[in-house]
Amino acid sequence: MHITVIGTGYVGLVTGTCFTEMGNHVTCVDTDEAKLTRLQNGIIPIYEPGLEPMVESAMANGLLRFTTDLADGLQRAEYVFIAVGTPPGEDGSADLQYVLAAARSIGQHLQQYAVIVDKSTVPVGTAELVRQTIAEELAARGADIEFDVVSNPEFLKEGAAVNDFMRPDRVVIGTESERARERMAALYAPYVRASDRLIFMGTRDAEMTKYAANAMLATRISFMNEIANLCDQLEVDVENVRKGIGSDSRIGYAFLYPGCGYGGSCFPKDVKALVHLSKQQSFMPALLEAVEERNEKQKHVLFEKISRYFGGDLSGRRFGIWGLAFKPETDDMREAPSIVLINALIAAGAIVAAYDPVATETAAREFPAEWLEDGRLTINKYQYDVLKDADALVLVTEWKRFRQPDFGAVKELLRQPLIFDGRNQYDPDRLRERGFTYFGIGRRNAVLS
């Protein structure tokens, strides 16, 4: 099959590359010539385990190519995936300018029937806008070309996106066209051979499903963070509470891990967009607003614990931070809790040394250059270097390599054996036995005055 993917960001590149694994011919189209040049030279713009060798193999076998010319990319296209960004506006709404620009370009260049697939996360009703936009451009050309528009939202976890695509929990397809339904079923058949995980519904239903899924996961995280903060006040260990409620089959353990807040390109943006969409319908989304508010406050919890421990004066204090990406197995720092923490620490006069296994370059772009130049912030290449003469270790991202560190070395390098654990990775009792003072999120912490 011949597939065109518009957009070579996270979703577009993973989607296009994974389709080549089943022998499909994929053309990825993007307006960023510099990015395409890097891709053609084998330089992948994102960190995603397993993706780079797949891209190299697909290019070497003639199954994957990149171009800035959409007209060329559409010549043999049977499927056209729109996988461009939908950044949040100031009011929280999803910005559809890139989606509709892609739709206009499709209408201007489409030569034969194709299934147009909305892969981007978009508000309810976007498929109808895309259909209308393409139809208007075709009419302006005087071209009588049939097409269908379907919604096929992505459910890819950063850090596990390749596996999620190749072995999906489900593939949601929204369409009112039987012809498009048959085409989409044929396209995804190799990915759902073990069981029938294709779920068909209307386009509006599919668009809402994506937002509802992310909002539910964000709600579970914010709920558990709220419980953890209460556990802090009641001298209760939230880890025992988590096990107790997670063992209930109606609840389960997934996304019930308290911490210093969620980030990334999906949850924050999608919750805000759903709040905005609700208010457009004169519906007040009280629960969703509470989820968002709790998360924003949660990103400040680590700083508040640190500040209280040092009596509110952090001038000249040094902190070693493990983890900058918003989650493990990615270099994505969008909406990352580490940004909030580091900004607050430096604003309070502290000095920060940080380490992340893959987000070093991202971090260098995220923070002001003057901080890196004058030494207020250093981004180290080695995990233990950030701890030298630091007043505390602060764990922000739960990378596997942080789970069982050499606590003897940690203790020796720190000025004092003090750990602030933003992801509850460590056993408080064992650390106290080793002479550490420990603060987690709802973990029977040392007393803060």
Coordinates of N, CA and C in Angstrom, one line a residue, residues 153-275:
P153 N -7.3 8.3 16.0 CA -6.4 8.9 17.0 C -5.2 8.0 17.5
E154 N -4.1 8.6 17.8 CA -3.0 7.8 18.2 C -3.0 7.6 19.8
F155 N -2.6 6.4 20.2 CA -2.5 6.1 21.6 C -1.0 5.6 21.9
L156 N -0.1 6.4 21.5 CA 1.3 6.0 21.7 C 1.9 6.7 22.9
K157 N 2.6 5.8 23.7 CA 3.3 6.3 24.9 C 4.7 6.7 24.5
E158 N 5.1 7.9 24.8 CA 6.5 8.2 24.6 C 7.4 7.3 25.4
G159 N 8.4 6.7 24.7 CA 9.3 5.8 25.3 C 8.9 4.3 25.0
A160 N 7.7 4.1 24.5 CA 7.2 2.8 24.2 C 6.3 2.9 22.9
A161 N 6.6 3.9 22.1 CA 5.7 4.2 21.0 C 5.8 3.1 19.9
V162 N 6.9 2.6 19.6 CA 7.1 1.6 18.6 C 6.3 0.3 18.9
N163 N 6.5 -0.1 20.2 CA 5.8 -1.3 20.6 C 4.3 -1.1 20.6
D164 N 3.9 0.1 21.1 CA 2.4 0.5 21.1 C 1.8 0.4 19.7
F165 N 2.6 0.9 18.7 CA 2.0 0.8 17.3 C 2.0 -0.6 16.8
M166 N 3.1 -1.3 17.0 CA 3.2 -2.6 16.4 C 2.3 -3.7 17.1
R167 N 2.0 -3.4 18.4 CA 1.2 -4.3 19.2 C 0.2 -3.5 20.0
P168 N -0.8 -3.0 19.3 CA -1.7 -2.0 19.9 C -2.7 -2.7 20.8
D169 N -3.1 -2.0 21.9 CA -4.2 -2.4 22.7 C -5.5 -2.4 22.0
R170 N -5.6 -1.3 21.2 CA -6.8 -1.1 20.3 C -6.4 -0.1 19.2
V171 N -7.2 -0.2 18.1 CA -7.1 0.8 17.1 C -8.5 1.4 16.9
V172 N -8.6 2.6 17.2 CA -9.9 3.3 17.1 C -10.0 4.0 15.8
I173 N -11.1 3.7 15.1 CA -11.3 4.3 13.7 C -12.7 4.9 13.7
G174 N -12.7 6.1 13.4 CA -14.0 6.8 13.3 C -14.4 7.1 11.9
T175 N -15.4 6.6 11.4 CA -15.9 6.8 10.0 C -17.3 6.5 9.8
E176 N -17.9 7.2 8.9 CA -19.3 7.0 8.5 C -19.4 6.3 7.1
S177 N -18.2 6.0 6.5 CA -18.1 5.4 5.2 C -17.7 4.0 5.2
E178 N -18.5 3.1 4.6 CA -18.2 1.7 4.5 C -17.0 1.5 3.7
R179 N -16.8 2.2 2.7 CA -15.6 2.1 1.8 C -14.3 2.4 2.7
A180 N -14.4 3.5 3.4 CA -13.2 3.8 4.3 C -13.0 2.8 5.4
R181 N -14.1 2.3 5.9 CA -14.0 1.2 6.9 C -13.2 0.0 6.4
E182 N -13.6 -0.4 5.2 CA -12.9 -1.6 4.6 C -11.5 -1.3 4.4
R183 N -11.2 -0.1 3.9 CA -9.8 0.3 3.6 C -8.9 0.3 4.9
M184 N -9.5 0.9 5.9 CA -8.7 1.0 7.2 C -8.6 -0.4 7.8
A185 N -9.6 -1.2 7.7 CA -9.5 -2.6 8.3 C -8.3 -3.3 7.6
A186 N -8.2 -3.1 6.3 CA -7.2 -3.8 5.5 C -5.8 -3.3 5.9
L187 N -5.7 -2.0 6.1 CA -4.4 -1.4 6.5 C -3.9 -1.9 7.8
Y188 N -4.8 -2.0 8.8 CA -4.4 -2.4 10.1 C -4.4 -3.9 10.4
A189 N -4.9 -4.7 9.4 CA -5.0 -6.1 9.6 C -3.7 -6.8 10.1
P190 N -2.6 -6.4 9.6 CA -1.3 -7.1 10.1 C -1.0 -6.8 11.5
Y191 N -1.5 -5.7 12.0 CA -1.2 -5.3 13.4 C -2.1 -5.8 14.5
V192 N -3.2 -6.4 14.0 CA -4.2 -6.9 15.0 C -4.6 -8.3 14.7
R193 N -3.6 -9.1 14.2 CA -3.9 -10.5 13.8 C -4.2 -11.4 15.0
A194 N -3.6 -11.1 16.1 CA -3.8 -12.0 17.3 C -5.2 -11.9 17.8
S195 N -5.8 -10.8 17.7 CA -7.2 -10.6 18.2 C -7.8 -9.4 17.5
D196 N -9.1 -9.4 17.5 CA -9.8 -8.3 16.8 C -9.8 -7.0 17.7
R197 N -8.8 -6.1 17.5 CA -8.8 -5.0 18.4 C -9.1 -3.7 17.6
L198 N -9.7 -3.9 16.4 CA -10.2 -2.7 15.7 C -11.6 -2.3 16.2
I199 N -11.7 -1.1 16.6 CA -12.9 -0.5 17.2 C -13.4 0.6 16.2
F200 N -14.5 0.3 15.6 CA -15.1 1.3 14.7 C -16.2 2.1 15.4
M201 N -16.3 3.4 15.0 CA -17.3 4.2 15.6 C -17.4 5.5 14.7
G202 N -18.2 6.4 15.0 CA -18.3 7.6 14.3 C -17.1 8.5 14.4
T203 N -16.9 9.5 13.5 CA -15.7 10.3 13.6 C -15.7 11.1 14.9
R204 N -16.9 11.7 15.2 CA -16.9 12.5 16.5 C -16.7 11.7 17.7
D205 N -17.2 10.5 17.7 CA -16.9 9.5 18.8 C -15.4 9.3 19.0
A206 N -14.8 9.0 17.9 CA -13.3 8.7 17.9 C -12.5 9.9 18.4
E207 N -12.9 11.1 17.9 CA -12.2 12.3 18.4 C -12.4 12.5 19.9
M208 N -13.6 12.2 20.4 CA -13.8 12.4 21.9 C -13.1 11.3 22.6
T209 N -13.0 10.1 22.1 CA -12.4 9.0 22.7 C -10.9 9.3 23.1
K210 N -10.2 10.0 22.2 CA -8.8 10.3 22.5 C -8.7 11.3 23.7
Y211 N -9.5 12.3 23.7 CA -9.5 13.3 24.8 C -9.9 12.6 26.1
A212 N -10.9 11.8 26.0 CA -11.4 11.1 27.2 C -10.4 10.2 27.8
A213 N -9.7 9.5 27.0 CA -8.6 8.5 27.4 C -7.5 9.3 28.2
N214 N -7.0 10.3 27.6 CA -6.0 11.1 28.3 C -6.5 11.8 29.5
A215 N -7.7 12.3 29.5 CA -8.2 12.9 30.7 C -8.4 11.9 31.8
M216 N -8.8 10.7 31.5 CA -9.0 9.7 32.5 C -7.6 9.4 33.2
L217 N -6.6 9.2 32.4 CA -5.3 8.9 32.9 C -4.7 10.0 33.8
A218 N -4.9 11.2 33.3 CA -4.5 12.4 34.1 C -5.3 12.5 35.4
T219 N -6.5 12.1 35.3 CA -7.4 12.2 36.6 C -6.8 11.2 37.6
R220 N -6.5 10.0 37.2 CA -5.9 9.0 38.1 C -4.6 9.5 38.8
I221 N -3.8 10.1 37.9 CA -2.5 10.7 38.5 C -2.8 11.8 39.5
S222 N -3.7 12.7 39.2 CA -4.0 13.8 40.1 C -4.7 13.3 41.3
F223 N -5.6 12.3 41.2 CA -6.2 11.8 42.3 C -5.2 11.2 43.3
M224 N -4.3 10.4 42.8 CA -3.3 9.7 43.6 C -2.4 10.8 44.3
N225 N -2.0 11.8 43.5 CA -1.2 12.9 44.1 C -2.0 13.6 45.3
E226 N -3.2 13.8 45.1 CA -4.0 14.4 46.2 C -4.0 13.5 47.4
I227 N -4.2 12.2 47.2 CA -4.2 11.3 48.3 C -2.8 11.3 49.0
A228 N -1.7 11.3 48.2 CA -0.4 11.3 48.7 C -0.1 12.5 49.6
N229 N -0.6 13.7 49.1 CA -0.4 14.9 49.9 C -1.2 14.8 51.2
L230 N -2.3 14.2 51.2 CA -3.1 14.0 52.5 C -2.3 13.0 53.4
C231 N -1.7 12.0 52.8 CA -1.0 11.0 53.6 C 0.2 11.7 54.3
D232 N 0.8 12.7 53.6 CA 1.9 13.5 54.2 C 1.4 14.1 55.5
Q233 N 0.2 14.6 55.5 CA -0.3 15.3 56.7 C -0.7 14.3 57.8
L234 N -1.1 13.1 57.4 CA -1.6 12.1 58.4 C -0.6 11.1 58.8
E235 N 0.7 11.2 58.4 CA 1.7 10.2 58.7 C 1.3 8.8 58.2
V236 N 0.8 8.8 57.0 CA 0.4 7.5 56.4 C 1.3 7.3 55.2
D237 N 1.7 6.0 55.0 CA 2.6 5.7 53.8 C 1.7 5.5 52.6
V238 N 1.8 6.3 51.6 CA 0.9 6.2 50.5 C 1.2 5.0 49.6
E239 N 2.4 4.4 49.8 CA 2.7 3.2 49.0 C 1.9 2.0 49.5
N240 N 1.6 2.0 50.7 CA 0.7 0.9 51.2 C -0.7 1.2 50.8
V241 N -1.1 2.4 50.8 CA -2.5 2.8 50.3 C -2.6 2.4 48.8
R242 N -1.6 2.7 48.0 CA -1.6 2.4 46.6 C -1.8 0.9 46.4
K243 N -1.0 0.1 47.1 CA -1.2 -1.3 47.0 C -2.6 -1.8 47.4
G244 N -3.1 -1.2 48.4 CA -4.4 -1.6 48.9 C -5.5 -1.3 48.0
I245 N -5.5 -0.2 47.3 CA -6.6 0.1 46.4 C -6.3 -0.5 45.0
G246 N -5.1 -0.6 44.6 CA -4.7 -1.1 43.3 C -5.1 -2.6 43.2
S247 N -5.1 -3.3 44.3 CA -5.4 -4.7 44.3 C -6.9 -4.9 44.0
D248 N -7.7 -3.9 44.1 CA -9.1 -4.0 43.7 C -9.2 -4.1 42.2
S249 N -9.8 -5.2 41.7 CA -9.8 -5.3 40.2 C -10.6 -4.2 39.5
R250 N -11.5 -3.6 40.2 CA -12.2 -2.5 39.6 C -11.4 -1.2 39.5
I251 N -10.2 -1.2 40.1 CA -9.4 0.0 40.1 C -8.1 -0.3 39.4
G252 N -7.3 -1.3 39.8 CA -6.0 -1.6 39.2 C -4.9 -0.7 39.6
Y253 N -3.7 -1.0 39.2 CA -2.5 -0.3 39.6 C -2.1 0.8 38.6
A254 N -2.5 0.7 37.4 CA -2.0 1.6 36.3 C -2.3 3.1 36.7
F255 N -1.3 3.9 36.5 CA -1.4 5.4 36.7 C -1.8 5.7 38.1
L256 N -1.5 4.9 39.1 CA -1.8 5.3 40.5 C -0.5 5.5 41.2
Y257 N 0.5 6.0 40.6 CA 1.8 6.3 41.2 C 1.9 7.8 41.5
P258 N 1.9 8.2 42.8 CA 2.1 9.6 43.1 C 3.4 10.1 42.8
G259 N 3.5 11.4 42.6 CA 4.8 12.0 42.2 C 4.7 13.5 42.2
C260 N 5.6 14.1 41.4 CA 5.7 15.6 41.3 C 5.0 16.1 40.1
G261 N 4.0 15.4 39.6 CA 3.1 16.0 38.6 C 3.4 15.3 37.2
Y262 N 2.4 15.4 36.3 CA 2.6 14.9 35.0 C 3.0 16.0 34.0
G263 N 3.6 15.6 32.9 CA 4.0 16.6 31.9 C 3.8 16.0 30.5
G264 N 4.6 16.4 29.6 CA 4.6 15.9 28.2 C 3.7 16.7 27.3
S265 N 3.6 16.1 26.1 CA 2.9 16.8 25.0 C 1.4 16.5 24.9
C266 N 1.0 15.5 25.8 CA -0.4 15.1 25.6 C -1.3 15.5 26.8
F267 N -1.0 14.9 28.0 CA -1.9 15.1 29.1 C -2.2 16.6 29.4
P268 N -1.2 17.5 29.6 CA -1.5 18.9 29.9 C -2.3 19.5 28.8
K269 N -1.9 19.3 27.6 CA -2.6 20.0 26.5 C -4.0 19.5 26.3
D270 N -4.2 18.2 26.4 CA -5.5 17.6 26.1 C -6.5 17.9 27.2
V271 N -6.0 17.9 28.5 CA -7.0 18.3 29.5 C -7.4 19.7 29.4
K272 N -6.5 20.6 29.0 CA -6.8 22.0 28.8 C -7.8 22.2 27.6
A273 N -7.5 21.4 26.6 CA -8.4 21.5 25.4 C -9.8 21.0 25.7
L274 N -9.9 19.9 26.5 CA -11.2 19.4 26.9 C -12.0 20.4 27.8
V275 N -11.2 21.0 28.6 CA -11.8 22.1 29.5 C -12.4 23.2 28.6

